[in-house]
Amino acid sequence: MSRQDVYAEVENLRELCENTTKYIWENPELSGHEDLGVKHYSQLMEDNGFKVTFDEKKPTAFVAEWGEGAPVIAIMGEYDALPGLSQAVSAEKQSVREDGVGHGCGHNMLGSAAAYGAIAVKNELEKEGLKGTIKFFGCPEEETLNGKVEMVHHGMFDGCDIAISWHPMNANMVLQESYLASASCRYYFHGTASHAGFAPQNGRSALDAVEIMNVGANYLREHVVDRTRIHYSTHGDAFAPNIVPPEADSYFYVRAPHISDVKDTLARLNKCAEGAAIMTETTVDIELDSGCCEMLPNIAYTDLTQKVLDEIPAIEYTEEELAFAKSLQDTLNPVMLKRAQESFEQDGPMFIGTAHRDLWQKNPINASTDSGDVSMIMPMNLITAACWPIGVAPHTWQATACGGSTIGQKAAVWAAKAIAGTAYELVTNEEARKEIIAEFESKKPEDYEPLLGPARL
């Protein structure tokens, strides 16, 4: 028996995997409200011989377990969607849902590939009579970057040896040291209302404080470590212009290469808020929402995963699929598209083959994932698959369109093979597994703790 038999198991499940990918795409749900997704995946895993257990504190999270003994392999799936990204399978922007929700980050593919990858490796291990435990984790609320952080805090991953994760992207590869740490924080300013024309001297504007804080944040951007990102949004329209606004708030994200950098920048951002409150004679309440760590690299695990990816046949696209991908590219900024094509070193609309380290080193991902916290408690990899054309970014309508097409369905099957093959290798290759765990033990932070706001503890 070999990994080729595992890939054959995935092929046997191809139609089911594609159907689930389509079903979740057609029924998108926002973070924390993934009721249909949870019902579908938990029933799917139960029907395929897994024992399903739900988290009492987080009903949209669950674990499906099969097997016995070591090693215990954690395979993580996600299923939440995004607001404002409903889209038809079309190269023209066209919403198809009144609520505007859509899978612009490809989690319809993510969950499906992870589930069927877990089922495929379970089927093969069962045939061969091999010992080991496969756990599929249904992970909610990735888009708010706290789902897995809370799951870690609740102890759901306790007892697992190694984790496997993946995410839709533009290329087929395994990442290392790419995703950034992140934290989100809300700032609530409180002032005094007054008539803006008759008695402005009596007013203390909370909205002024928001604006002054933003000025401070803009100056702060020059004095942070490389790859730090500071994003914000605000609500300041609750009062008419002739009222000095007594209430206003800002919502900030901070990203940086390491969680320590995030904490340092966040502390300085808090001072911007406090200074703005002093200047405007208002008060401010600061509320940490949540945060997630960067990915802890594991070279031995990356090398093992790369070996698996290199032997999986490239995805074959039809002329119609390539034409659709090209039509999506035609909607992009031509300068940005050319830059992406040069970076990925491919002329066609879809990435063909498997990339190696040099590609992800040239294309660092300045996004974040709550999977980073899982990498702090056990070895974890992060595979990507070409789910949308080169140049298309996640969190766009173009990504939603592609995720609902046969391009996305084929990518999910490829990713399922990558997951199943990696899991099989981890179970059967004890020497490689020990090397991966030893590297993790030498790198793991001794002071790790989940970064969660009071409302999430």
XYZ file of C-alpha atoms in Angstrom:
457
model
C 0.000 0.000 0.000
C 1.149 3.568 -0.646
C 0.006 7.164 -0.815
C -1.219 6.422 -4.335
C -3.933 4.276 -2.777
C -4.957 7.237 -0.621
C -5.232 9.449 -3.699
C -7.391 6.760 -5.300
C -9.659 6.930 -2.242
C -10.051 10.671 -2.823
C -10.896 10.031 -6.475
C -13.635 7.668 -5.326
C -15.028 10.565 -3.280
C -14.605 13.202 -6.010
C -18.281 13.676 -6.842
C -19.256 13.909 -3.172
C -16.463 16.394 -2.474
C -17.499 18.561 -5.409
C -21.137 18.423 -4.335
C -20.310 19.533 -0.790
C -18.127 22.340 -2.143
C -21.073 23.532 -4.224
C -23.646 23.112 -1.425
C -21.688 25.195 1.080
C -21.053 27.842 -1.610
C -24.792 28.021 -2.308
C -25.577 28.356 1.414
C -23.050 30.857 2.798
C -23.234 31.741 6.492
C -21.501 34.467 8.482
C -19.081 33.794 11.327
C -20.847 32.480 14.398
C -23.976 31.559 12.442
C -22.733 28.530 10.505
C -25.690 26.328 11.410
C -26.172 24.661 8.015
C -22.439 24.106 7.627
C -22.127 22.498 11.047
C -25.149 20.286 10.428
C -23.851 19.193 7.025
C -20.297 18.399 8.086
C -21.123 16.769 11.408
C -23.642 14.477 9.700
C -21.184 13.752 6.876
C -18.468 12.677 9.307
C -20.886 10.611 11.381
C -22.147 8.848 8.251
C -18.545 7.931 7.430
C -17.733 6.289 10.739
C -16.515 9.214 12.843
C -17.704 9.928 16.377
C -18.857 13.552 16.598
C -18.562 15.682 19.739
C -19.658 19.315 20.020
C -18.037 22.042 22.095
C -20.435 22.997 24.888
C -19.164 26.582 24.966
C -19.119 27.032 21.185
C -21.946 25.124 19.473
C -20.669 25.837 15.953
C -17.407 23.993 16.723
C -17.083 20.215 16.792
C -14.596 17.366 16.497
C -15.170 14.132 14.562
C -12.885 11.278 15.654
C -11.994 7.904 14.191
C -9.420 5.288 15.190
C -7.359 4.569 18.241
C -3.849 5.104 19.497
C -1.022 7.301 18.287
C -0.391 9.307 16.292
C -3.375 11.609 16.633
C -3.690 13.735 13.493
C -5.812 16.900 13.548
C -7.335 17.981 10.220
C -8.994 21.391 10.323
C -11.944 22.528 8.229
C -13.702 25.898 8.076
C -17.073 26.989 6.705
C -17.827 30.671 7.415
C -18.423 33.235 4.668
C -18.141 37.013 4.305
C -20.591 39.941 4.168
C -20.956 41.864 0.926
C -19.389 39.219 -1.323
C -22.391 37.420 -2.797
C -21.644 36.708 -6.439
C -22.858 34.589 -9.329
C -20.498 32.272 -11.199
C -19.902 35.046 -13.686
C -17.166 37.401 -14.864
C -19.546 40.299 -14.288
C -20.169 41.561 -10.779
C -23.599 40.209 -9.874
C -24.906 39.534 -6.369
C -27.273 36.570 -6.023
C -28.398 36.964 -2.397
C -30.382 39.694 -0.688
C -28.236 39.444 2.447
C -25.070 39.871 0.359
C -23.218 36.983 2.025
C -20.741 35.050 -0.112
C -17.720 32.754 0.039
C -15.077 35.287 -0.965
C -12.376 33.465 0.996
C -13.107 30.013 -0.347
C -14.118 28.325 2.884
C -16.666 26.278 0.950
C -13.674 24.559 -0.647
C -11.643 24.580 2.558
C -14.117 22.628 4.650
C -15.011 20.186 1.906
C -11.408 19.269 1.065
C -10.499 18.848 4.730
C -13.517 16.635 5.427
C -13.044 14.360 2.441
C -9.282 14.260 2.981
C -9.977 12.995 6.498
C -12.502 10.447 5.222
C -10.118 9.208 2.511
C -7.180 8.607 4.842
C -9.511 6.983 7.388
C -10.763 4.591 4.686
C -7.220 3.626 3.702
C -5.976 3.167 7.262
C -9.025 1.010 7.942
C -8.303 -1.174 4.900
C -4.702 -1.673 5.983
C -5.548 -2.255 9.631
C -3.172 0.488 10.769
C -3.405 2.135 14.149
C -3.741 5.865 14.523
C -6.399 8.464 15.195
C -7.835 10.933 12.694
C -9.671 13.947 14.074
C -11.571 16.341 11.829
C -12.183 19.693 13.493
C -15.125 21.800 12.393
C -13.763 25.295 12.966
C -16.115 28.314 12.942
C -15.429 32.047 12.840
C -12.081 32.086 11.048
C -13.004 35.393 9.432
C -13.134 37.037 12.858
C -9.788 35.386 13.688
C -10.960 33.886 16.939
C -12.650 30.531 16.259
C -9.606 28.284 16.693
C -8.182 30.580 19.376
C -11.256 29.878 21.484
C -11.070 26.180 20.604
C -7.472 26.104 21.852
C -8.573 27.913 25.008
C -11.356 25.356 25.529
C -8.877 22.479 25.176
C -10.457 20.987 22.061
C -7.053 20.236 20.492
C -5.621 18.621 23.617
C -4.158 15.194 22.920
C -3.405 15.819 19.240
C 0.131 15.252 17.928
C 0.254 17.064 14.570
C -2.170 19.311 12.675
C -2.896 19.656 8.958
C -4.442 22.795 7.503
C -4.921 24.358 4.102
C -6.372 27.460 2.492
C -7.556 28.457 -0.986
C -5.065 30.623 -2.849
C -3.592 31.215 -6.317
C -1.000 28.410 -6.281
C -0.419 24.837 -5.147
C 2.213 24.842 -2.408
C 2.990 24.475 1.287
C 3.641 27.681 3.193
C 6.188 28.447 5.855
C 6.461 31.631 7.934
C 3.896 33.568 5.919
C 0.794 34.461 7.891
C 0.959 37.410 10.291
C -0.090 37.627 13.926
C -3.098 39.857 14.517
C -5.272 41.491 17.164
C -8.520 43.431 17.000
C -9.560 46.137 19.429
C -12.545 48.466 19.788
C -12.368 52.040 21.095
C -15.541 53.608 22.482
C -15.341 57.374 23.030
C -17.848 59.175 25.256
C -18.361 62.950 25.166
C -21.086 65.493 25.850
C -23.874 66.415 23.444
C -24.704 70.033 22.703
C -26.227 72.229 19.993
C -23.411 72.642 17.491
C -24.508 76.181 16.574
C -26.166 77.565 19.723
C -23.770 76.234 22.377
C -20.776 74.444 20.831
C -18.620 75.426 23.814
C -20.632 73.039 25.968
C -20.064 70.046 23.727
C -17.273 67.496 23.893
C -17.127 65.601 20.625
C -16.504 61.870 20.727
C -16.184 61.981 16.948
C -13.350 64.518 17.237
C -11.583 62.032 19.492
C -11.997 59.302 16.866
C -10.479 61.547 14.204
C -7.587 62.630 16.414
C -6.866 59.011 17.322
C -6.732 58.201 13.614
C -4.212 61.006 13.083
C -2.046 59.477 15.777
C -2.429 56.035 14.219
C -1.338 57.416 10.855
C 1.865 58.819 12.362
C 2.415 55.554 14.242
C 2.560 53.653 10.939
C 6.075 55.032 10.311
C 7.416 53.686 13.594
C 6.504 50.000 13.541
C 8.352 46.881 12.419
C 8.295 45.848 8.760
C 5.119 44.135 7.490
C 3.023 45.691 10.262
C -0.469 46.634 9.109
C -2.940 48.902 10.927
C -6.534 48.859 9.602
C -9.616 50.563 10.971
C -13.268 51.344 10.463
C -15.567 53.668 12.371
C -19.209 54.448 13.131
C -19.784 58.182 13.372
C -23.129 58.781 11.665
C -25.534 58.271 14.574
C -25.990 62.021 15.154
C -26.958 64.922 12.908
C -24.213 67.476 12.130
C -25.934 70.098 14.305
C -25.389 67.920 17.380
C -21.951 67.627 18.969
C -21.585 63.802 18.881
C -21.488 62.386 22.418
C -20.692 58.847 21.238
C -18.372 57.482 18.551
C -16.142 54.463 18.140
C -13.324 52.959 16.107
C -12.518 49.350 15.350
C -8.838 48.561 14.690
C -6.885 45.552 13.470
C -3.136 45.328 14.006
C -1.066 42.750 12.121
C 2.668 42.091 12.483
C 5.183 39.262 11.963
C 5.064 38.167 15.622
C 2.441 38.386 18.347
C 4.928 40.332 20.489
C 5.084 42.990 17.748
C 1.289 43.108 17.685
C 1.107 43.630 21.430
C 3.736 46.401 21.308
C 1.944 48.236 18.487
C -1.425 47.793 20.173
C -0.065 49.317 23.388
C 1.043 52.401 21.442
C -2.288 52.544 19.626
C -4.013 52.552 23.009
C -1.937 55.597 23.935
C -3.166 57.334 20.760
C -6.725 56.717 21.973
C -5.984 57.923 25.491
C -4.248 61.025 24.151
C -7.185 61.791 21.868
C -9.529 61.524 24.840
C -7.403 63.956 26.855
C -7.253 66.461 23.984
C -11.031 66.433 23.494
C -12.007 66.129 27.169
C -13.816 62.893 26.439
C -13.343 59.431 27.892
C -12.501 56.183 26.132
C -13.253 52.544 26.868
C -10.786 50.142 25.245
C -12.038 46.625 24.560
C -9.732 43.913 23.249
C -11.760 41.668 20.965
C -9.386 38.874 20.073
C -6.031 38.077 18.562
C -4.159 35.270 16.868
C -0.521 34.261 16.616
C 1.707 33.992 13.596
C 2.480 30.554 12.167
C 5.347 28.772 13.879
C 7.547 27.363 11.080
C 8.518 23.702 10.945
C 11.020 22.937 8.199
C 10.870 19.171 8.626
C 7.093 19.263 8.250
C 7.312 21.547 5.228
C 9.742 19.127 3.566
C 7.467 16.143 4.201
C 4.438 17.979 2.842
C 6.366 19.177 -0.216
C 7.224 15.563 -1.051
C 3.526 14.719 -0.996
C 2.481 17.700 -3.108
C 5.122 16.993 -5.756
C 3.631 13.584 -6.556
C -0.005 14.703 -6.911
C -0.900 15.166 -10.594
C -1.567 18.720 -11.724
C -5.168 19.835 -12.090
C -6.405 19.566 -15.677
C -8.653 22.413 -16.816
C -11.042 22.486 -19.746
C -10.896 25.228 -22.361
C -14.112 26.636 -20.911
C -12.611 26.799 -17.418
C -9.473 28.543 -18.653
C -11.589 31.004 -20.626
C -13.627 31.774 -17.507
C -10.451 32.280 -15.486
C -9.110 34.624 -18.161
C -12.362 36.602 -18.161
C -12.015 37.096 -14.399
C -8.453 38.302 -14.893
C -9.729 40.817 -17.437
C -11.667 42.549 -14.643
C -8.451 43.248 -12.699
C -6.123 46.229 -12.763
C -3.747 45.384 -15.658
C -0.661 46.677 -13.854
C -1.393 44.590 -10.766
C -2.210 41.560 -12.914
C 1.073 41.802 -14.808
C 2.960 42.071 -11.530
C 1.242 38.924 -10.232
C 1.963 37.004 -13.445
C 5.633 37.939 -13.274
C 5.798 36.974 -9.618
C 4.203 33.571 -10.197
C 6.260 33.062 -13.381
C 3.308 31.708 -15.355
C 1.555 33.143 -18.395
C -1.707 31.209 -18.225
C -4.660 32.303 -16.109
C -4.395 29.354 -13.666
C -1.311 28.188 -11.785
C -0.225 24.796 -13.115
C 1.910 22.355 -11.135
C 3.360 22.636 -7.651
C 5.396 25.553 -6.355
C 8.424 25.402 -4.093
C 9.930 27.655 -1.426
C 11.214 30.305 -3.816
C 7.650 31.185 -4.825
C 6.205 31.764 -1.358
C 9.370 33.599 -0.340
C 8.680 36.056 -3.178
C 4.991 36.246 -2.301
C 4.646 36.624 1.479
C 1.051 36.639 2.666
C 0.212 39.733 4.688
C -2.955 38.208 6.081
C -3.673 36.367 9.308
C -5.291 33.116 10.356
C -6.400 31.753 13.697
C -4.636 28.527 12.707
C -1.484 30.252 13.936
C -2.524 29.505 17.505
C -2.754 25.820 16.682
C 0.859 25.977 15.465
C 1.830 27.174 18.952
C 0.612 23.969 20.621
C 1.602 21.320 18.029
C 3.370 21.069 14.654
C 1.181 22.445 11.858
C 1.529 22.949 8.138
C -0.516 25.095 5.779
C -1.125 23.862 2.248
C -2.586 26.074 -0.461
C -4.302 25.142 -3.721
C -4.972 27.137 -6.878
C -8.644 27.967 -6.354
C -8.795 31.176 -8.368
C -6.793 32.762 -11.190
C -3.399 34.358 -10.769
C -3.944 37.974 -9.741
C -7.310 37.412 -8.052
C -7.174 38.186 -4.342
C -9.260 36.619 -1.585
C -12.133 38.673 -0.175
C -13.208 39.781 -3.659
C -16.243 39.024 -5.811
C -13.937 37.365 -8.342
C -12.847 34.863 -5.682
C -16.483 34.122 -4.845
C -17.276 33.550 -8.515
C -14.421 31.119 -8.956
C -15.187 29.269 -5.728
C -18.624 28.398 -7.067
C -17.291 27.117 -10.378
C -15.822 23.781 -11.418
C -12.385 25.383 -11.014
C -13.022 25.637 -7.293
C -14.453 22.129 -7.126
C -11.373 20.649 -8.800
C -9.128 22.590 -6.426
C -10.976 21.119 -3.443
C -10.331 17.585 -4.711
C -6.626 18.366 -5.245
C -6.401 19.774 -1.716
C -8.169 16.691 -0.321
C -5.445 14.550 -1.892
C -2.765 16.769 -0.361
C -4.365 16.477 3.080
C -4.982 12.734 2.873
C -1.497 12.017 1.536
C 0.137 14.106 4.241
C -1.938 12.450 6.966
C -1.077 8.980 5.655
C 2.625 9.823 5.627
C 2.443 11.128 9.195
C 0.790 7.922 10.394
C 3.094 5.508 8.556
C 6.452 7.328 8.695
C 7.440 7.250 12.357
C 10.954 8.591 11.753
C 9.709 11.690 9.918
C 7.008 12.208 12.519
C 9.539 12.163 15.343
C 11.719 14.673 13.499
C 8.756 17.026 13.030
C 7.764 16.810 16.682
C 11.363 17.290 17.842
C 11.679 20.473 15.775
C 8.439 21.775 17.237
C 9.605 21.045 20.789
C 12.790 23.031 20.130
C 10.848 26.066 18.863
C 7.581 26.185 20.769
C 7.055 29.259 22.961
C 7.004 28.531 26.663
C 4.830 31.546 27.459
C 2.059 31.023 24.878
C -1.489 31.818 25.902
C -4.496 32.597 23.672
C -5.095 36.323 23.170
C -8.798 36.706 23.875
C -10.878 39.624 25.027
C -12.983 39.305 28.206
C -16.161 38.618 26.208
C -14.574 35.527 24.647
C -12.981 33.946 27.707
